[in-house]
CSV table of N, CA and C in Angstrom, one decimal:
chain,number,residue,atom,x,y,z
A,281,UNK,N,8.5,55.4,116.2
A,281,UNK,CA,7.1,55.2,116.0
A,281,UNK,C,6.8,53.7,115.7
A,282,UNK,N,6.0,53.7,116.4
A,282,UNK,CA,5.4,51.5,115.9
A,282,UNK,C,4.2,52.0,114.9
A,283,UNK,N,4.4,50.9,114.3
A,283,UNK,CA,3.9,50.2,113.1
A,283,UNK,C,2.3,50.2,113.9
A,284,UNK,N,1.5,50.3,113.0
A,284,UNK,CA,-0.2,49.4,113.4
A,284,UNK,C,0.0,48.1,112.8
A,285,UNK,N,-0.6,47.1,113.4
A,285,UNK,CA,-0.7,46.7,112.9
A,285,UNK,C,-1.6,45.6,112.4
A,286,UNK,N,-1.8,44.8,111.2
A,286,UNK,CA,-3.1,44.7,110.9
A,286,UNK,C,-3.9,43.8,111.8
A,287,UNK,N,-3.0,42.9,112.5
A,287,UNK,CA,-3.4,42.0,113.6
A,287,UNK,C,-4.2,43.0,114.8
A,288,UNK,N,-3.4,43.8,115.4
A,288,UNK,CA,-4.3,44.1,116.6
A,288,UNK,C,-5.7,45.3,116.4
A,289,UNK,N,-6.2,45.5,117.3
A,289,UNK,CA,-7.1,45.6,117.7
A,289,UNK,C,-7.1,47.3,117.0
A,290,UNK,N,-7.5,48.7,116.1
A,290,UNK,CA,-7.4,49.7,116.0
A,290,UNK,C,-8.8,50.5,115.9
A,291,UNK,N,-8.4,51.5,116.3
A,291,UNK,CA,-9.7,52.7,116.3
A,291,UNK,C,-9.3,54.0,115.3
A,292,UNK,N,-10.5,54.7,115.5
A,292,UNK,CA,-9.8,56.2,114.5
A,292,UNK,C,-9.0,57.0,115.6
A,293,UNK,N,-9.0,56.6,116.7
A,293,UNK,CA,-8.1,57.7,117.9
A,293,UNK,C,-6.6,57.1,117.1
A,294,UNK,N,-6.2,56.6,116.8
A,294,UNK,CA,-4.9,55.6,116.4
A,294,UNK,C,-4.8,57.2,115.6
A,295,UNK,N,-5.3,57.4,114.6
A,295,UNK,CA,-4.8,58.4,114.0
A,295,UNK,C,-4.0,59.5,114.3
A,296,UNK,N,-5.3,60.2,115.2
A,296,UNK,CA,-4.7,61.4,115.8
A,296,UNK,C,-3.4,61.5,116.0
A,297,UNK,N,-2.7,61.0,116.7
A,297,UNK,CA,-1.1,60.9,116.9
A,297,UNK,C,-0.4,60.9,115.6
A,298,UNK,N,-1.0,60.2,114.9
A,298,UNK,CA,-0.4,60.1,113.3
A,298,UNK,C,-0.1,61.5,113.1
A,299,UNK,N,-1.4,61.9,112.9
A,299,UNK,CA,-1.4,62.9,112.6
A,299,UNK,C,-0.8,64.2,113.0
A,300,UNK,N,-1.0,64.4,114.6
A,300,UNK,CA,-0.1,65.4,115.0
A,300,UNK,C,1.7,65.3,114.3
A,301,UNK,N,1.7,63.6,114.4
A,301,UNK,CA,3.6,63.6,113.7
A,301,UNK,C,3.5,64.6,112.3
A,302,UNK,N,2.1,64.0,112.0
A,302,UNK,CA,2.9,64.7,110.5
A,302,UNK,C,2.1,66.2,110.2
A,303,UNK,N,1.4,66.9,111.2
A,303,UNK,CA,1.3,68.4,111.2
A,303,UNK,C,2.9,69.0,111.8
A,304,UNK,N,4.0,68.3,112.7
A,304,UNK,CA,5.3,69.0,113.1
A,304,UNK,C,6.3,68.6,111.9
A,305,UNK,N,6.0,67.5,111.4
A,305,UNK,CA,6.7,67.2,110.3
A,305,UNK,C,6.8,68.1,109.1
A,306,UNK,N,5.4,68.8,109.0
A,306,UNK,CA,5.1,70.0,108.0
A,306,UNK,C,5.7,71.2,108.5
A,307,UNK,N,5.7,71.5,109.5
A,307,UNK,CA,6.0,72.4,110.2
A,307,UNK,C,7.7,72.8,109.8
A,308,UNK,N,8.0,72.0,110.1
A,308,UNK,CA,9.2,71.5,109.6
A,308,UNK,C,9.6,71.5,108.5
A,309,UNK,N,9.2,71.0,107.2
A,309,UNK,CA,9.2,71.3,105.7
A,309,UNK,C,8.9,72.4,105.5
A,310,UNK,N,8.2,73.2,106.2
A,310,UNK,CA,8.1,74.6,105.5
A,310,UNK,C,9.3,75.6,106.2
A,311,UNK,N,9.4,75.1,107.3
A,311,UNK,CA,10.8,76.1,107.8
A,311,UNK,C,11.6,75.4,106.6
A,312,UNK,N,12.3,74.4,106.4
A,312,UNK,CA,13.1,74.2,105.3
A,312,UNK,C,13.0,74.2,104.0
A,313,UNK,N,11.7,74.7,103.4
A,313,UNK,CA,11.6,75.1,102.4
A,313,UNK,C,11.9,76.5,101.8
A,314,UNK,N,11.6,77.2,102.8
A,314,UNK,CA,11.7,78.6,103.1
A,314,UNK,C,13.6,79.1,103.6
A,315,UNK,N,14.0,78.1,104.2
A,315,UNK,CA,15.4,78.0,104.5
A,315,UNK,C,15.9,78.2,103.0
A,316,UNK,N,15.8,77.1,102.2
A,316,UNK,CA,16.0,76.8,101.3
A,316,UNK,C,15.9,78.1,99.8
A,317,UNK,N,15.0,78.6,100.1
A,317,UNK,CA,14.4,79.6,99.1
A,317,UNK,C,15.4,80.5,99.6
A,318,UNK,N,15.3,80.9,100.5
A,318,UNK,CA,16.4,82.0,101.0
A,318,UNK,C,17.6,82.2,100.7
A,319,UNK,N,18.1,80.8,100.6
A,319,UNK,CA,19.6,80.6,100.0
A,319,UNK,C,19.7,80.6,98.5
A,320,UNK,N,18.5,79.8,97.9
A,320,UNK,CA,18.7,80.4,96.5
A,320,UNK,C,18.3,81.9,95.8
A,321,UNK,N,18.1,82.5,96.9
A,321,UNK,CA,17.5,83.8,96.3
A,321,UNK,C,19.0,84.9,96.4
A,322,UNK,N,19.7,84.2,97.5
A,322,UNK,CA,21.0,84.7,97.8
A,322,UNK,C,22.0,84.2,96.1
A,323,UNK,N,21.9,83.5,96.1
A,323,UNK,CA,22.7,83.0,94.4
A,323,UNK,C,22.1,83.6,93.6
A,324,UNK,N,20.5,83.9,93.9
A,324,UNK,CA,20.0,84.4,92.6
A,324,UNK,C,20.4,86.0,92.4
A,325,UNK,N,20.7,86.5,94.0
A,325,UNK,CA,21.5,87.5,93.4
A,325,UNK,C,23.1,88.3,93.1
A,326,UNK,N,23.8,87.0,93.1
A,326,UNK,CA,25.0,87.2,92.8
A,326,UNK,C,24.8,86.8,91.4
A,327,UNK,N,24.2,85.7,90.8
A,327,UNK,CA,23.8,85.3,89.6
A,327,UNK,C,23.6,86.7,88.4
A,328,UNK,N,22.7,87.7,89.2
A,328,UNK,CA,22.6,88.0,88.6
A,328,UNK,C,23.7,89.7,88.6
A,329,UNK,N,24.6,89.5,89.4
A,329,UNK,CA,25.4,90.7,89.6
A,329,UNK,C,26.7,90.0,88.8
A,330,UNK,N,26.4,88.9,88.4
A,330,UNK,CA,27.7,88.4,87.6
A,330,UNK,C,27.0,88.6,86.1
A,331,UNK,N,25.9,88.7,85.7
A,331,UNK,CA,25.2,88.6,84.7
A,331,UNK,C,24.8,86.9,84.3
A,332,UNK,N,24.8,86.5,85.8
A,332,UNK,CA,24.6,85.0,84.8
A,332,UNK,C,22.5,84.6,84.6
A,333,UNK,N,22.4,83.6,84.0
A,333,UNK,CA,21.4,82.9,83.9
A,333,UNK,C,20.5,82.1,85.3
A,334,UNK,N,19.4,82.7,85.6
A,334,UNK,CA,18.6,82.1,86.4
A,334,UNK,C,18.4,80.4,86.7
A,335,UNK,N,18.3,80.3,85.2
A,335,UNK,CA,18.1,78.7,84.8
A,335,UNK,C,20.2,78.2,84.6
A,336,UNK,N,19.7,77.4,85.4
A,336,UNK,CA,21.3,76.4,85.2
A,336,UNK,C,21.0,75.2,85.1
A,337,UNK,N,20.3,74.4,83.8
A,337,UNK,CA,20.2,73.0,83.5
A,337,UNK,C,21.0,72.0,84.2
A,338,UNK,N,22.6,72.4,84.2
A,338,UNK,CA,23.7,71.5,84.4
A,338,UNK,C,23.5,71.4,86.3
A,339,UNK,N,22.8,72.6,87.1
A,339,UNK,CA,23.0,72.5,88.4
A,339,UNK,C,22.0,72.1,88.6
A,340,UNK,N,20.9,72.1,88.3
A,340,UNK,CA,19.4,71.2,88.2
A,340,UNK,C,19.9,69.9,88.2
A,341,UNK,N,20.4,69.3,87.2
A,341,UNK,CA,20.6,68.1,87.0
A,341,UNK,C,21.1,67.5,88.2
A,342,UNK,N,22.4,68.2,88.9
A,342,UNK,CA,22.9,67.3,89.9
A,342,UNK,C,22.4,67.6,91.2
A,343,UNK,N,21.3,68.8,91.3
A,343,UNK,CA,20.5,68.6,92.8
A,343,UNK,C,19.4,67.4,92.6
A,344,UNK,N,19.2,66.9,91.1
A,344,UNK,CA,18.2,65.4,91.2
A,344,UNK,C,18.8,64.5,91.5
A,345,UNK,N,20.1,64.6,90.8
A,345,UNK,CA,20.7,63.0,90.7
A,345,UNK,C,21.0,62.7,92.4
A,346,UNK,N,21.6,64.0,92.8
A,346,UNK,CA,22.2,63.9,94.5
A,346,UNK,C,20.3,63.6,95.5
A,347,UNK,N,19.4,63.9,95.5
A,347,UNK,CA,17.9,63.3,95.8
A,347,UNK,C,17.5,62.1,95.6
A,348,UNK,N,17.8,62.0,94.6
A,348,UNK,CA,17.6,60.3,94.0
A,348,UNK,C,18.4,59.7,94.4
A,349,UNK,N,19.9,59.8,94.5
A,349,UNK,CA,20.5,58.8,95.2
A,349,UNK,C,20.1,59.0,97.0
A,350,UNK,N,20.0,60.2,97.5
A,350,UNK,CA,20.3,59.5,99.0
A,350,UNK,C,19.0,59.4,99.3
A,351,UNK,N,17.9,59.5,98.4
A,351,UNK,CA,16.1,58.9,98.3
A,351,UNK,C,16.0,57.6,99.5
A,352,UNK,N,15.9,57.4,100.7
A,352,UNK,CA,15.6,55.6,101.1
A,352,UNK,C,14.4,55.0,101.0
A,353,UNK,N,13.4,55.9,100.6
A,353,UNK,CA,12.0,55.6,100.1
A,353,UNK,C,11.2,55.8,101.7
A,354,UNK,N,10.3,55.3,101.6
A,354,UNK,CA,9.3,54.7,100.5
A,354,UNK,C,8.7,55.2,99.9
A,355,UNK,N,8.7,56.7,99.2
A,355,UNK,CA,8.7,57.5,98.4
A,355,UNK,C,9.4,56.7,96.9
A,356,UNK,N,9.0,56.4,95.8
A,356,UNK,CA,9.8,56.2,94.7
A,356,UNK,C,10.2,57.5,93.9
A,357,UNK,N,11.6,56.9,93.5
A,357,UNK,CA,12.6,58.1,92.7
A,357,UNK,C,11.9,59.0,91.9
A,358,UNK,N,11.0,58.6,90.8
A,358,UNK,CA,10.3,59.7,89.9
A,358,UNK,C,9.6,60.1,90.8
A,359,UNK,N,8.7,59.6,92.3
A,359,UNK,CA,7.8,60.8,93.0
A,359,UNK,C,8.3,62.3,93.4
A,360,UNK,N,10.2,61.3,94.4
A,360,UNK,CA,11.1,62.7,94.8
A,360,UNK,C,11.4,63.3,94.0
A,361,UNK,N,11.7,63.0,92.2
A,361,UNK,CA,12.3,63.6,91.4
A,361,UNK,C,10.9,64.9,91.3
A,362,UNK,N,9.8,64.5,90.9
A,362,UNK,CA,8.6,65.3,90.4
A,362,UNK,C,8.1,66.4,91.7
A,363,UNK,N,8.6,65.9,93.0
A,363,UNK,CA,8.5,66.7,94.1
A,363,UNK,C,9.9,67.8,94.2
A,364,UNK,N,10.8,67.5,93.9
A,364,UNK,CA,12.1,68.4,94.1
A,364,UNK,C,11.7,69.5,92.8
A,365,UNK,N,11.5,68.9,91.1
A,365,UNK,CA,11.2,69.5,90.0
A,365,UNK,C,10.3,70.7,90.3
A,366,UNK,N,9.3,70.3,91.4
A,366,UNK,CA,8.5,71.8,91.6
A,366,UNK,C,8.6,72.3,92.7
A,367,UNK,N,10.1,71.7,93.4
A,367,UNK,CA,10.3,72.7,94.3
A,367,UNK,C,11.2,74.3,93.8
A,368,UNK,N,12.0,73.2,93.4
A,368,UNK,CA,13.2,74.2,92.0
A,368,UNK,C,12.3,75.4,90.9
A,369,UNK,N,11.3,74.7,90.5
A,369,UNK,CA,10.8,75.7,89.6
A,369,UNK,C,10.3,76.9,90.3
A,370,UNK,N,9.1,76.3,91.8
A,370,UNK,CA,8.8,77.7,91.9
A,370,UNK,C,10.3,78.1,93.2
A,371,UNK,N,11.1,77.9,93.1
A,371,UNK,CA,12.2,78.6,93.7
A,371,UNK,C,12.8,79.6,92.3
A,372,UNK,N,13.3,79.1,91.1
A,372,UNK,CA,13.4,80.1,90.4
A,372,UNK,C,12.4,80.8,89.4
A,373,UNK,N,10.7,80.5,89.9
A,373,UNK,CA,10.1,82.1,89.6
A,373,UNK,C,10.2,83.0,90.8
A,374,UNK,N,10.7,82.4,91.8
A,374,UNK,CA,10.6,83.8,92.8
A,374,UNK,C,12.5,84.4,92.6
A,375,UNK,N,13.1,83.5,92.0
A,375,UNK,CA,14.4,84.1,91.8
A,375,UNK,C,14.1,85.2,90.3
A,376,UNK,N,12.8,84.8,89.6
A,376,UNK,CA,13.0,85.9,88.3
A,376,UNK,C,12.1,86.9,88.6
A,377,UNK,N,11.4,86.9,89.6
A,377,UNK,CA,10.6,88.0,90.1
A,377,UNK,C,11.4,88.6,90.8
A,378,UNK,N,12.1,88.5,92.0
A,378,UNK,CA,13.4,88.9,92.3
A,378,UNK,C,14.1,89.9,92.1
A,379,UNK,N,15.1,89.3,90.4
A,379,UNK,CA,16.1,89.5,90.1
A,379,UNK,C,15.9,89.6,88.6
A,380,UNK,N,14.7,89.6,88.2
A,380,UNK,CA,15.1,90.0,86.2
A,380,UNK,C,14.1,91.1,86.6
A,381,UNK,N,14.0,92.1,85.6
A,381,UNK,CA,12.7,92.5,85.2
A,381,UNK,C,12.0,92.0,83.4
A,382,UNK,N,11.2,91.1,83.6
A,382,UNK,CA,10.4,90.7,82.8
A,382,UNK,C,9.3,91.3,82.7
C-alpha cells in the first residue's frame, strides 16, 4: 500500500480503497477472533473437567507480555495491551457462561 501523501494532489475517492483494505482486514479479525474464542472455549472445558479456575492471572500475564513484545506499532503497547485485556475478558465471560453455572 502507498502512503498519501501530503504533497500530491488528493480527493475523498482516495479513501474508498482505504477503506475497502480495512472492511477485509475486519473481516479477517473477526474470523480470528472467533478462531480464537473457540480455542479458548476448548481449554475452558478441560479446565473445567480438571476442576480448574476460569481466571489464570499467571496465563493472562504472559499472553500480554508475548503482545507487547511482538507489538511493531503504530499502535502503542498500553493501546494493544487495553485491546487484548478486552479481548480476554469477554473470552472468559463466554468461557463462565459456558462452563460454570453462576
Amino acid at each position: 500500500m502507498k502512503p498519501v501523501s501530503s504533497q500530491s494532489t488528493v480527493s475523498e475517492k482516495d479513501i474508498n480503497p482505504l477503506r475497502d483494505q480495512i472492511d477485509e482486514i475486519d473481516k479477517k479479525l473477526v474470523a480470528l477472533l472467533n478462531e480464537r474464542s473457540t480455542l479458548a472455549n476448548k481449554i475452558g472445558h478441560i479446565k473445567q473437567q480438571l476442576g480448574l479456575p476460569i481466571y489464570m492471572p499467571a496465563r493472562e500475564k504472559i499472553i500480554l507480555s508475548n503482545v507487547m513484545k511482538i507489538n511493531p506499532g503504530p499502535l502503542p503497547p498500553e493501546a494493544m495491551r487495553r485491546l487484548f485485556e478486552r479481548i480476554i475478558d469477554e473470552t472468559r465471560a463466554l468461557e463462565r457462561q459456558k462452563y460454570q453455572s453462576q
